[in-house]
Amino acid sequence: MSEEQKLYDAIVIGSGPAGLTASIYLGRANKKHLVIEGFEPGGQLTTTDVVENFPGFPEGITGPELMEKVKEQAAKFGAEFLMEEVTTLDLSSRPFKVEAGGETFLAKTLILAMGAEARYLGMESETRFKGKGVSACATCDGFFYRGKEVAVIGGGDTACEEALYLTNHASVIHLIHRRDELRASKIMADRVKSHPKIVIHWDRVVDEVLGDQTGMTGLRIKHPGTGETEQLDVYGMFVAIGHKPKTDILKGQLPLDEAGYLKLEGGPVHTGIPGVFAAGDVADRVFRQAVSAAGTGCMAGIAASRMVEAEEGE
Ligand SMILES: Cc1cc2nc3c(=O)[nH]c(=O)nc-3n(C[C@H](O)[C@H](O)[C@H](O)COP(=O)(O)OP(=O)(O)OC[C@H]3O[C@@H](n4cnc5c(N)ncnc54)[C@H](O)[C@@H]3O)c2cc1C
């Protein structure tokens, strides 16, 4: 492949809802572009059964099916795909250099859409019941627990937000926290402490997720000091101990916040480097939804196309 062939109008890093939506917009604007899919083609949604809140699917759709359709749509408009992970990025000059699978690609513009992953406790029983009671997203899965008891694990702002959101659906929310005070902001902590549906279990950790072939049926929690255990009859466990944005390849090149999220500046999908755009969960610690990722993917695709067109007209 010649240098000429390896030069793209845009390279999209990531093939979740953000990256693939950016690709649809780049393709429809007739921009030569490459989507480097990473080792989770389709992104986080491919790990979930039912998606009920993506517009256009009133009966719901499985995550893998939805992402297959989005990829098909991107391919229809001319996307090139590479199932590799980007190992190195050089953003010091344009065209930007992107290394993946032992090759170097050049990009006039870049769209960073590497997503984020939820942190879990790392227990075997937790992994066994992922998607069958264990979740890391109340907005995504809270609806399935109408009238049931659930647990939320954590004590920061995210855990408090998840617990408060779940009060719309669940009958009782057990908040399991390993310390004797919440790390969340005072206003959030006060709302949680005073909510009649939320029961806080202080100084407790998860000992075991319990269940059978049908899914999760309970949770054993433990006082780490005394070893005393207690069983809760909950059908859902929402782990809310943070997310890890996939921004390792950006370290030292773009500003990241204390949790590792990419910091945006100068526009809704803009980074401090002209021509480098970001979309989806990689820069979103607030919403973390497929439709919001797709929305910013659209914006990044349009912004990159316009930049290339403006430069071609110069
Ligand atoms: C179990 C589960 C259920 C969910 N349910 C819902 C739901 O019902 N509704 C909803 O709206 N949201 C749901 N979400 C959240 C939703 O999946 C995310 O908000 C959304 O996928 C974010 O899209 P994204 O494109 O930003 O990133 P992701 O979907 O995380 O995709 C990131 C992409 O980047 C790639 N990548 C990462 N690093 C590299 C690299 N170095 N080089 C190349 N590629 C790389 C990965 O392979 C992947 O393709 C759920 C999430 C989970 C985990």
XYZ file of C-alpha atoms and ligand atoms in Angstrom:
367
model
C 0.000 0.000 0.000
C 1.438 3.421 -0.934
C 1.571 6.418 1.402
C -1.138 7.968 -0.790
C -3.470 5.009 -0.197
C -2.848 5.066 3.544
C -3.832 8.735 3.812
C -7.456 9.096 4.893
C -9.711 12.125 5.202
C -10.604 10.677 8.602
C -9.712 7.747 10.793
C -12.290 6.696 13.356
C -10.931 4.818 16.362
C -13.650 2.598 17.812
C -16.692 0.817 16.390
C -19.347 1.380 19.063
C -22.417 3.588 18.471
C -20.211 6.723 18.452
C -17.591 5.513 15.981
C -20.016 3.839 13.584
C -22.392 6.830 13.543
C -19.435 9.113 12.782
C -18.593 6.717 9.942
C -22.124 6.924 8.479
C -21.839 10.724 8.347
C -18.312 10.641 6.886
C -19.418 8.119 4.267
C -22.461 10.133 3.241
C -20.208 13.201 2.927
C -18.053 11.124 0.548
C -15.004 11.142 2.826
C -12.391 8.404 2.487
C -12.214 6.966 5.956
C -11.085 3.991 7.965
C -12.783 2.621 11.074
C -10.302 0.861 13.352
C -12.689 -1.364 15.263
C -10.622 -2.488 18.221
C -11.034 -5.888 19.826
C -14.679 -5.293 20.785
C -16.307 -4.691 17.385
C -19.682 -3.031 17.943
C -18.643 -1.837 21.407
C -20.278 -2.291 24.792
C -23.792 -2.903 23.481
C -22.692 -6.233 22.035
C -22.548 -7.508 25.624
C -26.215 -6.866 26.377
C -29.399 -8.741 25.552
C -32.147 -6.193 25.223
C -31.919 -2.514 24.353
C -35.267 -0.851 24.950
C -34.331 2.831 24.847
C -32.734 3.240 21.415
C -35.239 5.195 19.286
C -36.847 3.306 16.418
C -37.213 -0.088 18.053
C -40.504 -0.090 20.002
C -40.242 -3.847 20.649
C -36.605 -3.530 21.770
C -33.644 -5.054 19.958
C -30.664 -7.095 21.116
C -27.392 -5.170 21.415
C -25.504 -7.365 18.882
C -28.357 -7.081 16.339
C -28.498 -3.287 16.695
C -24.751 -2.901 16.224
C -24.740 -5.273 13.230
C -27.346 -3.038 11.551
C -25.358 0.120 12.321
C -22.195 -1.463 10.890
C -24.100 -2.548 7.768
C -25.279 1.048 7.351
C -21.716 2.398 7.715
C -20.383 -0.180 5.221
C -23.083 0.798 2.719
C -21.658 4.326 2.614
C -18.113 3.189 1.935
C -16.401 2.727 5.327
C -13.227 0.650 5.349
C -12.865 -1.488 8.470
C -9.824 -2.837 10.261
C -10.225 -5.206 13.188
C -7.141 -4.145 15.114
C -6.405 -2.016 18.161
C -4.589 1.303 17.851
C -1.362 0.992 19.815
C 0.238 4.382 19.156
C -0.987 7.791 18.086
C 1.145 10.732 17.029
C -0.856 13.940 17.278
C 2.142 16.276 17.138
C 1.620 17.238 13.460
C -0.826 16.717 10.593
C -1.508 14.357 8.987
C -1.816 12.459 12.277
C -0.072 9.083 12.504
C -2.027 6.070 13.705
C -0.402 2.686 14.312
C -2.496 -0.460 14.376
C -1.707 -4.088 13.550
C 1.906 -3.233 12.757
C 0.943 -0.672 10.086
C 0.991 3.111 10.095
C -1.982 5.038 8.728
C -2.193 8.786 8.100
C -5.258 10.890 8.847
C -6.207 14.469 8.000
C -8.711 14.274 10.857
C -9.240 11.830 13.694
C -12.330 10.777 15.605
C -11.608 9.269 18.999
C -14.446 6.913 19.988
C -12.760 4.279 22.156
C -15.521 4.219 24.787
C -15.190 3.269 28.421
C -15.731 0.194 30.511
C -17.491 -0.167 33.826
C -15.400 -1.270 36.773
C -16.701 -4.409 38.442
C -15.792 -6.022 41.762
C -14.013 -8.881 40.001
C -15.755 -11.795 41.752
C -16.522 -15.033 39.939
C -20.187 -15.041 41.035
C -20.558 -11.441 39.829
C -19.261 -12.407 36.357
C -21.585 -15.449 36.277
C -24.681 -13.270 36.744
C -23.702 -10.360 34.458
C -26.776 -9.601 32.358
C -28.825 -11.938 34.594
C -29.161 -9.576 37.534
C -25.743 -7.926 37.651
C -25.514 -4.623 35.780
C -23.477 -1.434 35.792
C -26.175 0.818 34.337
C -29.422 1.681 36.134
C -30.641 3.844 33.245
C -30.218 0.832 30.931
C -31.598 -1.946 33.144
C -33.523 -0.370 36.054
C -36.816 -0.722 34.204
C -36.557 -4.538 34.416
C -36.804 -4.393 38.244
C -40.204 -2.797 38.694
C -41.542 -3.560 42.179
C -38.480 -5.672 43.108
C -35.700 -5.239 45.652
C -32.258 -4.392 44.261
C -28.817 -3.483 45.550
C -26.416 -0.734 44.507
C -22.721 -1.118 45.300
C -20.667 2.012 45.991
C -20.735 5.266 47.897
C -19.791 8.018 45.471
C -21.905 10.327 43.325
C -22.495 7.636 40.689
C -23.772 5.148 43.266
C -26.099 7.788 44.743
C -27.389 8.737 41.271
C -27.994 5.071 40.426
C -29.817 4.485 43.733
C -32.009 7.568 43.277
C -32.805 6.620 39.664
C -33.808 3.128 40.797
C -36.364 4.574 43.235
C -38.508 5.122 40.090
C -38.768 1.366 39.615
C -37.626 -0.831 42.502
C -39.524 -1.315 45.776
C -36.407 -1.158 47.997
C -32.838 -0.175 47.108
C -30.110 -1.531 49.372
C -27.015 0.652 49.101
C -23.946 -1.371 50.077
C -20.998 0.788 51.065
C -17.660 -0.335 52.479
C -17.178 2.816 54.579
C -19.210 4.574 57.285
C -19.871 7.700 55.239
C -20.731 8.434 51.627
C -18.045 9.924 49.362
C -20.743 11.624 47.285
C -21.389 15.367 47.360
C -23.403 16.473 50.400
C -26.527 17.253 48.412
C -26.582 13.799 46.788
C -25.717 12.051 50.046
C -28.531 13.876 51.874
C -31.065 12.936 49.197
C -30.049 9.285 49.430
C -30.029 9.199 53.237
C -33.493 10.710 53.478
C -35.157 8.670 50.715
C -37.720 6.260 52.181
C -36.972 3.542 49.597
C -33.197 3.485 50.171
C -31.617 1.421 52.958
C -27.901 2.022 53.490
C -25.756 -0.879 54.725
C -22.652 0.816 56.152
C -19.291 -0.952 56.417
C -20.387 -3.826 54.221
C -18.880 -5.493 51.159
C -20.284 -8.056 48.738
C -19.350 -11.581 49.784
C -21.204 -13.537 47.099
C -23.831 -13.052 44.397
C -26.411 -15.820 44.789
C -28.614 -17.328 42.104
C -29.603 -20.260 39.928
C -30.203 -20.984 36.208
C -32.903 -18.309 36.101
C -30.528 -15.584 37.281
C -29.641 -13.727 40.439
C -31.832 -14.398 43.482
C -29.907 -12.784 46.342
C -26.774 -11.234 47.695
C -24.607 -12.128 50.672
C -22.932 -9.117 52.236
C -20.228 -9.092 54.899
C -18.777 -6.803 57.555
C -15.075 -6.978 56.631
C -13.957 -6.434 60.238
C -16.142 -8.927 62.128
C -16.826 -11.346 59.254
C -20.546 -11.195 60.103
C -22.697 -11.961 57.018
C -26.279 -11.214 56.025
C -28.385 -12.332 53.070
C -30.489 -9.868 51.063
C -33.330 -11.075 48.813
C -32.483 -8.831 45.881
C -32.927 -9.642 42.193
C -30.588 -7.039 40.794
C -27.152 -5.697 41.716
C -25.962 -2.431 40.204
C -22.220 -2.014 40.522
C -21.451 1.712 40.687
C -17.771 1.954 41.520
C -16.734 3.941 38.471
C -15.798 3.550 34.828
C -12.462 3.331 33.057
C -12.350 5.351 29.836
C -10.079 3.789 27.208
C -7.728 6.720 26.927
C -4.316 5.130 27.594
C -3.160 5.904 24.030
C -3.912 9.601 24.606
C -1.794 10.028 27.741
C 0.652 12.897 27.410
C -0.984 14.148 24.195
C -4.421 15.375 25.261
C -5.752 16.522 28.639
C -7.611 13.883 30.657
C -9.606 14.441 33.849
C -8.805 12.688 37.134
C -10.917 9.656 36.133
C -9.176 9.413 32.743
C -11.971 10.908 30.605
C -10.871 13.001 27.653
C -11.455 16.708 28.317
C -13.235 18.555 25.508
C -12.552 22.175 24.662
C -13.743 24.709 22.123
C -16.832 22.788 21.011
C -19.108 19.817 21.764
C -16.823 17.221 20.119
C -13.605 19.223 19.937
C -10.283 18.582 21.632
C -7.467 21.077 22.089
C -5.893 19.842 18.826
C -7.564 21.080 15.604
C -8.666 18.086 13.527
C -8.926 15.717 16.495
C -12.530 15.125 17.512
C -14.030 12.907 20.202
C -17.375 11.147 20.502
C -19.210 8.906 22.925
C -18.308 7.536 26.331
C -14.586 8.309 25.983
C -15.404 11.933 26.838
C -18.747 11.528 28.618
C -18.831 10.728 32.303
C -22.429 11.911 32.652
C -24.822 10.252 30.192
C -23.064 7.090 28.920
C -25.891 5.987 26.633
C -25.895 4.516 23.137
C -28.063 7.284 21.748
C -25.942 10.071 23.248
C -22.805 8.331 21.894
C -24.444 8.120 18.454
C -25.416 11.811 18.747
C -21.873 12.977 19.396
C -20.649 10.545 16.717
C -22.886 12.399 14.256
C -21.451 15.744 15.367
C -17.858 14.526 15.098
C -18.498 13.050 11.635
C -19.946 16.339 10.403
C -17.220 18.459 12.049
C -14.431 16.331 10.514
C -16.058 16.374 7.048
C -16.478 20.152 7.152
C -12.872 20.664 8.196
C -11.580 18.524 5.302
C -13.876 20.352 2.853
C -12.827 23.780 4.144
C -9.145 22.878 3.738
C -9.698 21.464 0.250
C -11.318 24.768 -0.753
C -8.317 26.791 0.454
C -24.065 -4.387 29.661
C -24.384 -3.021 29.109
C -25.678 -2.699 28.779
C -25.989 -1.448 28.257
N -27.277 -1.177 27.922
C -27.576 0.014 27.339
C -28.903 0.296 26.936
O -29.821 -0.507 27.110
N -29.134 1.504 26.359
C -28.136 2.437 26.173
O -28.408 3.495 25.610
N -26.882 2.197 26.575
C -26.571 1.002 27.151
N -25.295 0.761 27.571
C -24.287 1.834 27.422
C -23.799 1.893 25.968
O -23.424 0.619 25.549
C -22.654 2.871 25.841
O -23.032 4.140 26.325
C -22.220 3.011 24.387
O -21.887 1.756 23.840
C -21.031 3.955 24.239
O -20.675 3.969 22.901
P -19.211 4.361 22.417
O -19.242 4.205 20.937
O -18.818 5.651 22.995
O -18.226 3.288 23.058
P -18.211 1.689 23.134
O -19.525 1.098 22.844
O -17.553 1.394 24.424
O -17.219 1.289 21.948
C -15.862 1.557 22.032
C -15.166 0.985 20.819
O -13.801 1.384 20.824
C -12.981 0.291 20.487
N -11.642 0.546 21.039
C -11.268 0.751 22.328
N -9.936 0.987 22.405
C -9.479 0.945 21.130
C -8.187 1.089 20.527
N -7.079 1.340 21.250
N -8.100 0.968 19.171
C -9.196 0.737 18.408
N -10.430 0.585 18.925
C -10.554 0.681 20.263
C -13.707 -0.920 21.057
O -13.307 -2.125 20.375
C -15.163 -0.542 20.741
O -15.489 -0.941 19.439
C -24.959 -0.474 28.088
C -23.638 -0.796 28.433
C -23.343 -2.060 28.931
C -21.911 -2.392 29.292
